[in-house]
Coordinates of C-alpha atoms in Angstrom, one line a residue:
Chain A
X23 CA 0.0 0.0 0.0
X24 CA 1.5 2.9 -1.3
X25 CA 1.3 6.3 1.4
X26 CA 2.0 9.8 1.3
X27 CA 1.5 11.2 4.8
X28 CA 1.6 15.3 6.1
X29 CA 2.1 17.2 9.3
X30 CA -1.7 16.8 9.9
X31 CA -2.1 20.7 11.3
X32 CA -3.8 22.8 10.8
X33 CA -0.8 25.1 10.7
X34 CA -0.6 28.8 11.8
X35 CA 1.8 31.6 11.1
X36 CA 2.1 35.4 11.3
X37 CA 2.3 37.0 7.9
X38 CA 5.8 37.4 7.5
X39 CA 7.3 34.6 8.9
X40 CA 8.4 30.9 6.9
X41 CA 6.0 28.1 6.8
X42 CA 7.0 24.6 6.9
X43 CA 5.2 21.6 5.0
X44 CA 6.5 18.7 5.8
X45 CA 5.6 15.3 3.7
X46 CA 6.6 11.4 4.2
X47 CA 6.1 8.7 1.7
X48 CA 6.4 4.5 1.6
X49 CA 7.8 3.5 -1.5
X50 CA 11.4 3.8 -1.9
X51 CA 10.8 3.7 -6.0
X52 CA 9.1 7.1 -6.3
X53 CA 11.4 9.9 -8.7
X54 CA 9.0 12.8 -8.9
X55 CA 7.4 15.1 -6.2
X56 CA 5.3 18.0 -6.3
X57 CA 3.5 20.3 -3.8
X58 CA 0.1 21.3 -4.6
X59 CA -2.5 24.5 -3.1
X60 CA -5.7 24.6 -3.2
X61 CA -8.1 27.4 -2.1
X62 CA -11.3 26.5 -0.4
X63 CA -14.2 25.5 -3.4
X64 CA -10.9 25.7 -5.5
X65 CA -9.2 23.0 -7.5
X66 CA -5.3 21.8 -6.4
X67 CA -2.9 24.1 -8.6
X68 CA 0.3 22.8 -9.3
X69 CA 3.2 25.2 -7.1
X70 CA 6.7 22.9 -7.1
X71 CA 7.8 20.0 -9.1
X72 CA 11.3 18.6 -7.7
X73 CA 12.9 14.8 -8.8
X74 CA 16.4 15.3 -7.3
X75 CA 17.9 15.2 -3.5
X76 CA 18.4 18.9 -2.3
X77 CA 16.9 22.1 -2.4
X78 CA 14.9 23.9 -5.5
X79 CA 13.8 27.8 -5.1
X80 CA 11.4 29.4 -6.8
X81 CA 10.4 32.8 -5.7
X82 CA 9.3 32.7 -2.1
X83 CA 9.0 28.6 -2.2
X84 CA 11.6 25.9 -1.2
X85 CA 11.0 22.5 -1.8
X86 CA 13.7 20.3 -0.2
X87 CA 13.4 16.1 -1.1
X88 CA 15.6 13.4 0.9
X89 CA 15.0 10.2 -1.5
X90 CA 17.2 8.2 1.6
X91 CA 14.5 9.6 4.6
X92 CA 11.5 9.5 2.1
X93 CA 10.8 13.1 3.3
X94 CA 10.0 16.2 0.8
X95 CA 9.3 19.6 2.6
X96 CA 7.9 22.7 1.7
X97 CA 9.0 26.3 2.5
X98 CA 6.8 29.5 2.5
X99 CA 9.5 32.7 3.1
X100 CA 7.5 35.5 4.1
X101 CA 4.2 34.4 4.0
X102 CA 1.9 36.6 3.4
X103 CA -2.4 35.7 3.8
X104 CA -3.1 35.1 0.3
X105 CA -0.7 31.8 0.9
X106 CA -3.6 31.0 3.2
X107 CA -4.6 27.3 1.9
X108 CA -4.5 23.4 2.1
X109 CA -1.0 21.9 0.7
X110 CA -1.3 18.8 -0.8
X111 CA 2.5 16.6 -1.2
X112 CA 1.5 14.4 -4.1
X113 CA 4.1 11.0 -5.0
X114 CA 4.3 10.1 -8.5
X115 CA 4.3 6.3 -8.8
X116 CA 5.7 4.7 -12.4
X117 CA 3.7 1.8 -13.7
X118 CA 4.4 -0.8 -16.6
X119 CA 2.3 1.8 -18.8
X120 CA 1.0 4.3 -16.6
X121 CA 1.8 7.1 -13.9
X122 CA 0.0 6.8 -10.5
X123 CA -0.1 10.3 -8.3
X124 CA -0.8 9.6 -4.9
X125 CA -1.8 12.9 -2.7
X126 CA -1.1 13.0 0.9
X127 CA -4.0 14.4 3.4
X128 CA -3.0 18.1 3.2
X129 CA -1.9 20.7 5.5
X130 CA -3.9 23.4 6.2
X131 CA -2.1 26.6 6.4
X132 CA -3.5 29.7 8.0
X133 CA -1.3 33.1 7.5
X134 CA -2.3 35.9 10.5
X135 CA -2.2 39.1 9.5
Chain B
X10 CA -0.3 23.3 -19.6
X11 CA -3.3 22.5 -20.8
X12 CA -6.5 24.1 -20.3
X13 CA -8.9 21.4 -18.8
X14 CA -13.2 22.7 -19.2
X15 CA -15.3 20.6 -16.8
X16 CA -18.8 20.4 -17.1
X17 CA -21.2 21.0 -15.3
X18 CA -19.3 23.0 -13.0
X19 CA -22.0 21.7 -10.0
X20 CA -25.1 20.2 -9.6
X21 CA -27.7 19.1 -7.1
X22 CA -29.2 15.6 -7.8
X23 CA -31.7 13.1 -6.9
X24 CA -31.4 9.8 -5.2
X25 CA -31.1 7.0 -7.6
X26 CA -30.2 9.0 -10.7
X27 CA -27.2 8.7 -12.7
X28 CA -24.9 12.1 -14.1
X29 CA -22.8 12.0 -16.9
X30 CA -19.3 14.3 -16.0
X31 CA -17.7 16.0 -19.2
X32 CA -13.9 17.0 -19.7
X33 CA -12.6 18.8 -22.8
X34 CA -8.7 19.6 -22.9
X35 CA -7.2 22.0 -25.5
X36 CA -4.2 20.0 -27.2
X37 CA -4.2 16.0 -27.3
X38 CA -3.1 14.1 -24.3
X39 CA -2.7 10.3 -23.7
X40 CA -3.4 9.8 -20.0
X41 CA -6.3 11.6 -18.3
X42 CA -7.8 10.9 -14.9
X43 CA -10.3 11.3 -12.5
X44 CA -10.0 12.2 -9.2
X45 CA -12.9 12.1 -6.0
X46 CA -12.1 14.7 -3.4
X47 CA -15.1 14.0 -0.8
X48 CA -15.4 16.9 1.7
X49 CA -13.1 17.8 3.8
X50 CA -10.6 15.2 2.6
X51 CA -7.6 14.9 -0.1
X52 CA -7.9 13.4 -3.6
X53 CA -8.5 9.7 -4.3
X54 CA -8.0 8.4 -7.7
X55 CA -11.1 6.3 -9.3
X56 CA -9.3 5.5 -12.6
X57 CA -7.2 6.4 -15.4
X58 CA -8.4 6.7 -19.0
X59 CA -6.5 5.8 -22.0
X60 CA -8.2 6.4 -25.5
X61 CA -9.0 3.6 -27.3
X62 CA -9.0 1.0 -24.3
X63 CA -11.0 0.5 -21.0
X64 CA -10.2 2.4 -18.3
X65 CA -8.0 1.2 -15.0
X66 CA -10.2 1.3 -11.9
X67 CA -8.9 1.9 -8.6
X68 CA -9.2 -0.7 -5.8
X69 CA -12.9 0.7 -4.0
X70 CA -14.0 2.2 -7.6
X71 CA -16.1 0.1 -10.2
X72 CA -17.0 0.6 -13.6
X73 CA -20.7 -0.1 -13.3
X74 CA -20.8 2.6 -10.8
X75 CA -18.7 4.9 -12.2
X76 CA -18.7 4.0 -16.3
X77 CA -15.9 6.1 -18.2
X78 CA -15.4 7.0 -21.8
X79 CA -12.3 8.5 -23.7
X80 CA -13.5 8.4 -27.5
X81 CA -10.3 10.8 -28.5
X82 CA -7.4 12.6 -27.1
X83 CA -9.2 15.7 -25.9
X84 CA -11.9 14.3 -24.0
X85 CA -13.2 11.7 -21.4
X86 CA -16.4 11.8 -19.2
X87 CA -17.1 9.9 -16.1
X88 CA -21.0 9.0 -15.1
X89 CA -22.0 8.8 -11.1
X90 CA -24.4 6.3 -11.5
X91 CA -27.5 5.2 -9.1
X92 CA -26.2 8.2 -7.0
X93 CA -26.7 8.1 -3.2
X94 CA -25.8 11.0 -0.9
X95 CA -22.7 9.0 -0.2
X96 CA -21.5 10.0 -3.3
X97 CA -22.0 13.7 -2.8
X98 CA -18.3 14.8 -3.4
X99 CA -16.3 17.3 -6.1
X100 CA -15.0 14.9 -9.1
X101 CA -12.2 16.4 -10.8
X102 CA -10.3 15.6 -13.8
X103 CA -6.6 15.8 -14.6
X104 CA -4.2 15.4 -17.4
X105 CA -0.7 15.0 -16.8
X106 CA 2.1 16.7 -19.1
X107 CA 4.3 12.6 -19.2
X108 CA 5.2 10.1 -17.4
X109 CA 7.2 10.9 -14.3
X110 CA 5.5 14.5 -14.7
X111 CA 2.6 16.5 -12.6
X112 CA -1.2 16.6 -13.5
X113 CA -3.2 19.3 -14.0
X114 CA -6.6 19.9 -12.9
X115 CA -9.9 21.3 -14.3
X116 CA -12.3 23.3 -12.3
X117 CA -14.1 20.1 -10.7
X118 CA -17.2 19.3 -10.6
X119 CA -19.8 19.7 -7.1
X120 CA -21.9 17.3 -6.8
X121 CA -25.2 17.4 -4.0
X122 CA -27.3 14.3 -3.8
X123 CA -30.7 14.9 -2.0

């Protein structure tokens, strides 16, 4: 059974300061990571892609991936109330003929002006 | 990426009827999905739609309940069928860009059963 877990929150931080998304997943095989937001009554909107160990910036995110811990984070710098949302860490699975996406639970994150 | 219509974009239904789910993509794709997001919960994938062959249901998902067809590249459309308020959820629909690449989502679909 594959599994993609998240810090369950919901998460709250004053506008300014960094948010951290933490995601955990089972299967040792997976390559490809990304982060999704969705707004309330919105659909999940693709923010970070990443498919290597480290660190990969882009604008005020970080997404960091440890392939050896199974572990892919998140980073909001400056967070500001409009990042106000649910974060979903999704796991890409490769089949025989077909990709399987498997989305965590989702964060909750709540930015106080 | 693609831009992924959806339609209807929500409806409220009655016990016992079936609704037919349409999504229309601008440029040809081979995989599409479709995704359950029940409220207050993440996504769960009910199957993925090739053209030209049956679609893969996931484990908890079957086809008589929820019948799929992809008669081209740019379009697929799920039916909720014998619908129960269980089944009261948003239904989305993704494509994704390749394999070992991210999906894209349309607008969803919200679905009330009375």
């Amino acid at each position: 059974q594959k599994e993609v877990e998240q810090n369950s929150g919901p998460l709250s931080v004053p506008e300014g300061a960094i948010a951290s998304l933490n995601c955990t997943y089972s299967d040792r095989g997976s390559q490809s990571f990304f982060w999704y937001r969705q707004y309330s009554g919105k659909s999940p909107e693709l923010i970070m892609s990443i498919y290597s160990n480290g660190d990969k910036e882009d604008g005020r995110f970080t997404a960091q991936l440890n392939k050896a811990s199974q572990y892919v984070s998140l980073l909001i710098r400056d967070s500001q109330p409009s990042d106000s949302a649910t974060y979903l860490c999704a796991v890409n699975y490769m089949g025989t003929s077909y990709d399987k996406v498997i989305f965590g639970p989702g964060t909750s994150l709540s930015v106080i002006p | 990426s693609a831009v992924i219509s959806q339609k209807p974009s929500r409806d409220i239904c009655q016990r016992g009827t079936s609704l037919t789910i349409q999504c229309q993509v601008d440029s040809q794709v081979t995989m599409m999905f479709w995704y359950r997001q029940q409220p207050g919960q993440s996504l769960t994938l009910i199957a993925t739609a090739n053209q030209g062959s049956e679609a893969t249901y996931e484990s908890g998902f079957v086809i008589d309940k929820f019948p799929i067809s992809r008669p081209n590249l740019t379009f697929s459309t799920l039916t909720v069928s014998n619908m129960s308020p269980e089944d009261s959820s948003i239904y989305l629909c993704s494509v994704g860009e390749g394999r070992n690449q991210p999906q894209h989502f349309g607008d969803g679909t919200r679905l009330s059963i009375l």
